[in-house]
Tab-separated table of C-alpha atoms and ligand atoms in Angstrom:
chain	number	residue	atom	x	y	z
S	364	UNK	CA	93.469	150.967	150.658
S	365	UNK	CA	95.484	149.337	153.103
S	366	UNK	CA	94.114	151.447	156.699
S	367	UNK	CA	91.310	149.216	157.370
S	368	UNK	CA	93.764	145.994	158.103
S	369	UNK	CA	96.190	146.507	160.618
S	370	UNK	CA	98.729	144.627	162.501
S	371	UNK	CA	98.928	144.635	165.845
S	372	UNK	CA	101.008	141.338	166.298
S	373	UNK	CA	102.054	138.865	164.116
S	374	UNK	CA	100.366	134.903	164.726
S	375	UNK	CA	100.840	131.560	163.343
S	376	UNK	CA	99.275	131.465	159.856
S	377	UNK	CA	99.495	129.277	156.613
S	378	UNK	CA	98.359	129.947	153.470
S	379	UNK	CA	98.652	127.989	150.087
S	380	UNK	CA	97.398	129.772	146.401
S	381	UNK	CA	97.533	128.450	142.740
S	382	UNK	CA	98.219	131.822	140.754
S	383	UNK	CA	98.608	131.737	136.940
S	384	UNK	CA	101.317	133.831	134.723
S	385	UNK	CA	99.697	136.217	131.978
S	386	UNK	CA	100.458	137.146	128.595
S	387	UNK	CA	100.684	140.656	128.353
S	388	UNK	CA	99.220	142.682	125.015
S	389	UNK	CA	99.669	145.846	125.818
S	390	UNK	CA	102.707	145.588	126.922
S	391	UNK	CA	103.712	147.453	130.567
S	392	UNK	CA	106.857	149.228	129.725
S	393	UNK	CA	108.227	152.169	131.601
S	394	UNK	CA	107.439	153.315	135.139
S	395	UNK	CA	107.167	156.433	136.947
S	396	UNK	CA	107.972	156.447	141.223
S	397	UNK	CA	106.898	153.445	143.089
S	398	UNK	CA	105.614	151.079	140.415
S	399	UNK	CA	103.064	153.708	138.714
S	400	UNK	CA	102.681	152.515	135.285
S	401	UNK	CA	103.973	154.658	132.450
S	402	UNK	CA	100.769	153.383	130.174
S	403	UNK	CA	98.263	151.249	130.699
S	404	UNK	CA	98.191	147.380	129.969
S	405	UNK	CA	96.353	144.583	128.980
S	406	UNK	CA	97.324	141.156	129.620
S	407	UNK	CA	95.712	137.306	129.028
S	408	UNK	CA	95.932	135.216	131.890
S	409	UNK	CA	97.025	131.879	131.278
S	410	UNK	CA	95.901	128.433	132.668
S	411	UNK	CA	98.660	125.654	132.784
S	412	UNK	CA	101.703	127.972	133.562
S	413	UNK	CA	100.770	128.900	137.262
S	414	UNK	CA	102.637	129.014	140.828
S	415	UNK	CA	101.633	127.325	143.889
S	416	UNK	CA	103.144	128.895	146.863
S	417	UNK	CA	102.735	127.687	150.439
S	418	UNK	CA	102.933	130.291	153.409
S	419	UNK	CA	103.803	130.336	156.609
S	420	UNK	CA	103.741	133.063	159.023
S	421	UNK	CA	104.715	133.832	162.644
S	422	UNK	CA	106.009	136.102	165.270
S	423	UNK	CA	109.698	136.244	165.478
S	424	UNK	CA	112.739	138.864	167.212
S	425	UNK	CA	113.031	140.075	163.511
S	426	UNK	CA	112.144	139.917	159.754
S	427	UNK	CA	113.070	136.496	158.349
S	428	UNK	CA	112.468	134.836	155.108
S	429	UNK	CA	113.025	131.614	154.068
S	430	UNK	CA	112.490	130.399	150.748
S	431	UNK	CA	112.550	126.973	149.555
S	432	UNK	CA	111.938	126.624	145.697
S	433	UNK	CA	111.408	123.249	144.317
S	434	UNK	CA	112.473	121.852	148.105
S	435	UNK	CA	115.663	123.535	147.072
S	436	UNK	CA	116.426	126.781	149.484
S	437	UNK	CA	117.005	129.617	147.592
S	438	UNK	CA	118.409	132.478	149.141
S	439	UNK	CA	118.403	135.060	146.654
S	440	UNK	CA	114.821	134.728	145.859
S	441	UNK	CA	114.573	134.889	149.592
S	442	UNK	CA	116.157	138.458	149.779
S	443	UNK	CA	113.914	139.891	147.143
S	444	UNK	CA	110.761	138.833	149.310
S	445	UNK	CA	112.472	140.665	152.591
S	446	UNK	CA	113.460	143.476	150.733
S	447	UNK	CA	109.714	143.731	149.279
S	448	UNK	CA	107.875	143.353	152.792
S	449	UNK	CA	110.665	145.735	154.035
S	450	UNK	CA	109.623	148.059	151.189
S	451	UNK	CA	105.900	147.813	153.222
S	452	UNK	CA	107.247	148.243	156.785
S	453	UNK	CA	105.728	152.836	156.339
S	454	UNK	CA	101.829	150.436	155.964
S	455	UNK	CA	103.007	147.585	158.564
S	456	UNK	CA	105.811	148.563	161.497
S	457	UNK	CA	105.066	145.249	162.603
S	458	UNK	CA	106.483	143.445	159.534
S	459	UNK	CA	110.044	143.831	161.224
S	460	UNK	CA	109.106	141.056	163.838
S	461	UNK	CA	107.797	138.583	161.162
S	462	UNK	CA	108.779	135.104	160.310
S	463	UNK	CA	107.972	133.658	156.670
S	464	UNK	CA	108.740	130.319	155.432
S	465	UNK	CA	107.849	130.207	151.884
S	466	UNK	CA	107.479	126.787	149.355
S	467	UNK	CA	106.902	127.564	145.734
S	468	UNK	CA	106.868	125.393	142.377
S	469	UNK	CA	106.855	126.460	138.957
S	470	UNK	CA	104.376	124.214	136.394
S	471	UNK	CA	106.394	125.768	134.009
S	472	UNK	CA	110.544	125.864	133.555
S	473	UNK	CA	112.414	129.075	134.981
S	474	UNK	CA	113.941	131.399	132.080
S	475	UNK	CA	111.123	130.316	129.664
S	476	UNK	CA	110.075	133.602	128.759
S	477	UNK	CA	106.841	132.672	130.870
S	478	UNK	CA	107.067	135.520	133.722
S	479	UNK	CA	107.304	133.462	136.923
S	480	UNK	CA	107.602	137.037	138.666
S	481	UNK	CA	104.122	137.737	137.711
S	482	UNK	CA	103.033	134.128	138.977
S	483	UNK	CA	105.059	134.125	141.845
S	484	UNK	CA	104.471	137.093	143.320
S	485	UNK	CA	100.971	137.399	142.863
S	486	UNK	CA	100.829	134.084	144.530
S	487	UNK	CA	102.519	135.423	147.145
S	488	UNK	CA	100.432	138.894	147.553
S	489	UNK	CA	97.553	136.911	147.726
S	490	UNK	CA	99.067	134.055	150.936
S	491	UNK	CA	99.735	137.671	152.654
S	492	UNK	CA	96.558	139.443	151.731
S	493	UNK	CA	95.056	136.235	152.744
S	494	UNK	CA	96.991	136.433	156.665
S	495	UNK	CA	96.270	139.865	156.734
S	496	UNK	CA	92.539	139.308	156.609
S	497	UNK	CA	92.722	136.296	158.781
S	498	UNK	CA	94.663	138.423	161.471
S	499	UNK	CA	91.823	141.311	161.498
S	500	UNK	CA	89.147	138.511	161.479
S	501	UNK	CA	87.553	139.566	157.958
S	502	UNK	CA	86.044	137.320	155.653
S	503	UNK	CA	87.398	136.943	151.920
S	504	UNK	CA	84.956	139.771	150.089
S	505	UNK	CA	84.896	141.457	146.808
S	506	UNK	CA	88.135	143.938	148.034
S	507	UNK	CA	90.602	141.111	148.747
S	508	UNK	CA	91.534	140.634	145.146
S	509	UNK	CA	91.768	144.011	144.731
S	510	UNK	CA	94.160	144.645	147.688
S	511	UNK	CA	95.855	141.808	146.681
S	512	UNK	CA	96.432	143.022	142.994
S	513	UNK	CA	97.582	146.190	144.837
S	514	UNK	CA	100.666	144.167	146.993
S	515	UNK	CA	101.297	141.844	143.923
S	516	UNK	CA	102.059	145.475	141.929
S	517	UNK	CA	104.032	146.823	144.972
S	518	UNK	CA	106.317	143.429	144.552
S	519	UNK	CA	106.180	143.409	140.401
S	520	UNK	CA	103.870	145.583	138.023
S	521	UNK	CA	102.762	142.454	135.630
S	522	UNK	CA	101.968	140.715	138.544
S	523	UNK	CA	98.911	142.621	139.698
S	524	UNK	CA	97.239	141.513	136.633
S	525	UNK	CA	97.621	137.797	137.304
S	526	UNK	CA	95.183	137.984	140.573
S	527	UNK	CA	92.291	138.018	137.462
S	528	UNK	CA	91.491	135.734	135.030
S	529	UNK	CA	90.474	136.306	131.587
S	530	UNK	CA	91.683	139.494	130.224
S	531	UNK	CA	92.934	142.141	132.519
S	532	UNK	CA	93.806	145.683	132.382
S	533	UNK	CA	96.546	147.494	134.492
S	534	UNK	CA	97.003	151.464	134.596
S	535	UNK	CA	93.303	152.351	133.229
S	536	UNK	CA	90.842	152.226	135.876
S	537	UNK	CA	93.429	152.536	138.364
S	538	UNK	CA	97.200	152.688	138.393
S	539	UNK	CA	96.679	150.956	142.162
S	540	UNK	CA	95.526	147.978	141.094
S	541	UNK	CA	94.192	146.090	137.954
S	542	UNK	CA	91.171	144.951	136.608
S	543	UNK	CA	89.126	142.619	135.107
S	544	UNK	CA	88.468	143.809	130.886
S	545	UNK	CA	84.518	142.779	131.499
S	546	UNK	CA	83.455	143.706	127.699
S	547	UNK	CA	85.012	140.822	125.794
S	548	UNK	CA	83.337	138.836	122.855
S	549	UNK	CA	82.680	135.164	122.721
S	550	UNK	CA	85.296	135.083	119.786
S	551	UNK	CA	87.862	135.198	122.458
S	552	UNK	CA	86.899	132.471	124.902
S	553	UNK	CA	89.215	129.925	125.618
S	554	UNK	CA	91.913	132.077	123.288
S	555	UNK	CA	94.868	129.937	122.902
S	556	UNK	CA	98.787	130.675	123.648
S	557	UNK	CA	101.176	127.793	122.777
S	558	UNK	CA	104.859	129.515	124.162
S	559	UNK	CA	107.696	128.637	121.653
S	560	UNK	CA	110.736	128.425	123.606
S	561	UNK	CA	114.123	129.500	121.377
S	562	UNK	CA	116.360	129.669	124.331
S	563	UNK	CA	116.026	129.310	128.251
S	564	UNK	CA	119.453	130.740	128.322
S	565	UNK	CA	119.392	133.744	131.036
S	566	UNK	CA	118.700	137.440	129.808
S	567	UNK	CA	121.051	139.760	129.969
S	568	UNK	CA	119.034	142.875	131.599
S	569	UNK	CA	115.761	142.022	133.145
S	570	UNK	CA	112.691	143.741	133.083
S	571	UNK	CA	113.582	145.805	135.678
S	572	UNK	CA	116.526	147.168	133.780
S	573	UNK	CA	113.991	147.857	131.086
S	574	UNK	CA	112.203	149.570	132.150
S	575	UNK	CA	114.858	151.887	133.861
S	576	UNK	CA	116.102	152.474	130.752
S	577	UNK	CA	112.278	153.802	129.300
S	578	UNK	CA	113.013	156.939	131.912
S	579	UNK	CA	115.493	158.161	129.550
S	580	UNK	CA	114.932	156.832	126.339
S	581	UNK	CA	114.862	158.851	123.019
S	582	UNK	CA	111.113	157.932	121.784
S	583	UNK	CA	109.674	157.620	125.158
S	584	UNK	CA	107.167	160.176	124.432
S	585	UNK	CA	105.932	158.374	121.429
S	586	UNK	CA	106.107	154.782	122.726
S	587	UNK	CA	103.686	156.057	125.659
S	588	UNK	CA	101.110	157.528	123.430
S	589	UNK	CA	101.512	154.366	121.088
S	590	UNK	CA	100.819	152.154	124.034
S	591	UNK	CA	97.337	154.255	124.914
S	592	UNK	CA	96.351	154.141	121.446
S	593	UNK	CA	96.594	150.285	121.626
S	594	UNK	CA	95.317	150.066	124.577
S	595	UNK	CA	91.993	151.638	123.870
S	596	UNK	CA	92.033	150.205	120.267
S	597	UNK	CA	92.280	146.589	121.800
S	598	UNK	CA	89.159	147.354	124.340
S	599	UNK	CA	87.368	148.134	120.921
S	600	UNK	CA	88.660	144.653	119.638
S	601	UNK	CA	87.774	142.893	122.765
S	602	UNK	CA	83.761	144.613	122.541
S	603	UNK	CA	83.555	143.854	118.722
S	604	UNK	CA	84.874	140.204	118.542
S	605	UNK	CA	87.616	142.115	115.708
S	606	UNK	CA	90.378	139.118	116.320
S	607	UNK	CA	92.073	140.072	113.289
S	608	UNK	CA	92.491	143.676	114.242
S	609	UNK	CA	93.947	142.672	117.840
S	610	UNK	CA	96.448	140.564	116.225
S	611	UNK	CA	97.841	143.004	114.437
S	612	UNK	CA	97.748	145.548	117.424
S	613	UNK	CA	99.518	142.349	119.678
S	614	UNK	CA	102.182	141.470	116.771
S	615	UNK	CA	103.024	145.996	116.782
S	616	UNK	CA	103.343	145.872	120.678
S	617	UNK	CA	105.658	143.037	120.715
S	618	UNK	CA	108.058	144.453	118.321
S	619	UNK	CA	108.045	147.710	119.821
S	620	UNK	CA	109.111	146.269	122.823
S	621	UNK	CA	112.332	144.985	121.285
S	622	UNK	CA	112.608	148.536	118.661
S	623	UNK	CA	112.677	150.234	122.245
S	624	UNK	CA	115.306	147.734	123.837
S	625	UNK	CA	117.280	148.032	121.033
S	626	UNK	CA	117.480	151.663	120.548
S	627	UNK	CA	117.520	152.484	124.467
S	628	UNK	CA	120.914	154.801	125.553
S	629	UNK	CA	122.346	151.143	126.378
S	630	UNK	CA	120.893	149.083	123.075
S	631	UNK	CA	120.414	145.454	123.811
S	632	UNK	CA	118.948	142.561	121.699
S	633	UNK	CA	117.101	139.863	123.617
S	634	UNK	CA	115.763	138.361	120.257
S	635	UNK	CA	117.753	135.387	119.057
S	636	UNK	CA	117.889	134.185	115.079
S	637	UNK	CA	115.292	131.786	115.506
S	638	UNK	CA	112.511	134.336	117.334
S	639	UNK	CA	112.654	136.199	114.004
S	640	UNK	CA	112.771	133.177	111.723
S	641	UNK	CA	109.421	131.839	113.577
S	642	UNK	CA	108.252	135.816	113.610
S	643	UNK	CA	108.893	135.176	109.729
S	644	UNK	CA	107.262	131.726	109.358
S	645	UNK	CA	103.876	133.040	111.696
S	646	UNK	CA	103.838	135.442	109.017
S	647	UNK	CA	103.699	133.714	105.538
S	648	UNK	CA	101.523	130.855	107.100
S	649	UNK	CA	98.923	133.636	107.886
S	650	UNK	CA	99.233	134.938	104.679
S	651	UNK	CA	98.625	131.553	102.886
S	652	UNK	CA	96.573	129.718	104.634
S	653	UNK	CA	94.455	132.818	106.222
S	654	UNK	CA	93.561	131.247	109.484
S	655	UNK	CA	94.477	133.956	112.972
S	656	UNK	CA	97.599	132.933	113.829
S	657	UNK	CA	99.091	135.846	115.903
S	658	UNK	CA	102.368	136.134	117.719
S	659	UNK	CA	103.795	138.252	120.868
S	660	UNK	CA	107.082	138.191	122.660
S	661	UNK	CA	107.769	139.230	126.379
S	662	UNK	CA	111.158	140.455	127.298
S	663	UNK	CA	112.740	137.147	125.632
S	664	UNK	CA	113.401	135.521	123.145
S	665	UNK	CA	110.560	132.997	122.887
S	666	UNK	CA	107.219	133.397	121.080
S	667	UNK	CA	103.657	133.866	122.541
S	668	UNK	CA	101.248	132.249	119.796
S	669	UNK	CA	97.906	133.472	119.984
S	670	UNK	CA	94.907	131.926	118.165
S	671	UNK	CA	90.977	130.843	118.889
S	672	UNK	CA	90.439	127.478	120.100
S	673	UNK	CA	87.871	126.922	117.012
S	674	UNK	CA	91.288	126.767	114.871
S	675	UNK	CA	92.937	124.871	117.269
S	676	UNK	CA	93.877	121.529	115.493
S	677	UNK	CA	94.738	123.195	112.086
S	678	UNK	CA	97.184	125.583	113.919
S	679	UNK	CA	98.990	123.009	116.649
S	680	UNK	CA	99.421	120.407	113.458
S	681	UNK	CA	101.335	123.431	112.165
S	682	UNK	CA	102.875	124.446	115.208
S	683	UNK	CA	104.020	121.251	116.573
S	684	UNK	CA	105.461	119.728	112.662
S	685	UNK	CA	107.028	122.992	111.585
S	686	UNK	CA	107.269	125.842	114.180
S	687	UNK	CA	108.668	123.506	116.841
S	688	UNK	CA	111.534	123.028	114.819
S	689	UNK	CA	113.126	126.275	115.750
S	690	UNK	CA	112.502	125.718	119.286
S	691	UNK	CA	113.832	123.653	122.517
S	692	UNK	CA	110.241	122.995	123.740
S	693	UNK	CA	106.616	124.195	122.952
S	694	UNK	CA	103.772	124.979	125.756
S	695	UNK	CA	100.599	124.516	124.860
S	696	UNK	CA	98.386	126.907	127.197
S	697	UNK	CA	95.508	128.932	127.120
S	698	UNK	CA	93.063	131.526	128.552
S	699	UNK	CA	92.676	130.771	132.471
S	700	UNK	CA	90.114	131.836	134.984
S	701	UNK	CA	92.798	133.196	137.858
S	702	UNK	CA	94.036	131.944	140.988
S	703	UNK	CA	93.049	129.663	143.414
S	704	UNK	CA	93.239	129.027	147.253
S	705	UNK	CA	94.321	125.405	148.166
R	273	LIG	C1	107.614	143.027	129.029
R	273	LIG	O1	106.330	143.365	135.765
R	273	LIG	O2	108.439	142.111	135.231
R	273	LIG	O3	106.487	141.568	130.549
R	273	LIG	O4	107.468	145.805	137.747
R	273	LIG	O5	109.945	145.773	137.425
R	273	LIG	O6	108.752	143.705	138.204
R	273	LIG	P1	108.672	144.986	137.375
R	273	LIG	O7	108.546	144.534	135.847
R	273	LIG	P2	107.697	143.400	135.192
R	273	LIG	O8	107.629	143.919	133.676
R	273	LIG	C2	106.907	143.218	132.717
R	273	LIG	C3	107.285	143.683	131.370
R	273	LIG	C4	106.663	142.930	130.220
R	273	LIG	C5	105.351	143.558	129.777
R	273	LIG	C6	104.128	143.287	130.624
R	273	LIG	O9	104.035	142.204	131.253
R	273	LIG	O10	103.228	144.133	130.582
């Protein structure tokens, strides 16, 4: 995918993208060689929790990378940017003689449960997609967000899905690069995620980590045919407008995830007393009051809450008088239509 854009010297460049963090409902968990996807996912790509990330590129003795987050340098972010372009020096020799100065906010806080890797980095995969099509003089066309889903995956798996808006799939069509879900109903425009943050304390193992531990785990096996299942179950949901069905699918994904953490050769529990009492709460006010209120959970202990806009004020009065009680801070977001150049 990548032959057709070469680098024959590095030049003075900039580049500045918007790029959103997604939801995933499939959940991505488990990898096989250089970020192949052990299942395929499906993700929601939000609208108010986004990156911006300003690039700048130029010639230079050697590979540099600065990183400024915030204004703030930040170094270790800054090694995990080299180490990722050095992971694409076999495409790119002439990555080794490359300067980047990189400026990045978050609209969102860090350690929120909101992935800021998937944000980030696609942000960044598309400022370098961007300079590599501006160095082999080729317009923007209907590859470069494919290419740049590609990079973003190269850097983080969840992150090639947040080069798309609406609902995306990862590890279907290709395990290369993801793609836009293109049968969805009109039930799920404008699909609604408020984030309940319990804690923005810092996880114990990462994502990363978790997904090391999948290579070995006892129910492996089982978890990967689970996550097909859903998977193709949800596109169903998605064609017939079946919300109900997909919440249930959602609400089984996200306690998987946390079954499989916590009965991994190394158990771990990244679910604090207040996820489950909210879990709990989601629950019973579903059952009573029979209006879609849905919940997931990303590698954290804070609460994706999914529901259709056309509920929206009966659910957020519920949300913000009872729901918020359990939690530091509340995030009200919803489905967004992708990144942006600035
Ligand atoms: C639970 O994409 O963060 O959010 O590829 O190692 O960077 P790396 O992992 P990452 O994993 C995301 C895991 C997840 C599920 C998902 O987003 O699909």
């Amino acid at each position: 995918m990548f032959k057709d854009l070469l680098i024959k010297k590095n030049v003075h460049f900039k580049s500045t993208w918007k790029s959103p963090a997604n939801i995933a409902f499939v959940k991505y968990w488990g990898k096989i060689g250089k970020q192949i996807p052990a299942n395929p996912s499906l993700s929601m790509t939000l609208k108010e929790c986004y990156t911006e990330t300003s690039v700048e590129f130029s010639e230079n003795s050697c590979l540099s990378v600065e990183l400024y987050l915030d204004s703030i340098r930040n170094d270790s972010f800054a090694v995990k940017i080299k180490n990722y372009l050095e992971s694409l020096l076999e495409y790119w020799p002439e990555l080794s003689k490359l300067k980047v100065v990189i400026y990045t906010k978050n609209t969102f806080p860090q350690g929120t449960g909101i992935a800021s890797s998937a944000s980030g980095l696609s942000a960044f995969a598309l400022a370098f997609t961007e300079y590599l099509y501006f160095i082999n003089s080729r317009e923007i066309d209907s590859l470069f967000y494919r290419i740049s889903s590609n990079l973003a995956r190269l850097a983080s798996g969840s992150a090639s899905r947040s080069v798309y808006g609406g609902f995306v799939s990862w590890g279907d069509l290709s395990n290369d690069y993801a793609t836009v879900v293109e049968d969805v109903h009109s039930i799920f425009s404008n699909l609604q995620d408020t984030v309940l943050i319990i804690s923005d304390k810092e996880k114990k193992v990462s994502s990363t980590g978790g997904h090391q531990h999948m290579g070995v785990h006892p129910f492996k096996e089982a978890r990967y045919q689970l996550a097909k299942f859903n998977y193709a179950e949800s596109l169903k949901c998605f064609k017939n407008g079946d919300l109900e069905k997909l919440g249930i699918i959602i609400e089984q994904e996200a306690l998987t995830l946390h079954a499989l953490m916590m009965s991994s050769h190394n158990p771990y529990i990244l679910l604090r007393p207040n996820s489950l009492l909210a879990i709990e709460m989601v629950k019973d006010f579903r059952e009573q009051t029979k209006l879609p209120l849905y919940f997931t959970l990303d590698a954290g202990p804070n609460l994706h809450l999914i529901y259709p806009s056309s509920e929206k004020n009966k659910i957020q009065t519920f949300i913000n008088h009872e729901l918020s009680q359990l939690s530091i801070r509340v995030i009200h977001d919803e489905m967004g239509m992708g990144p942006c150049r600035l």
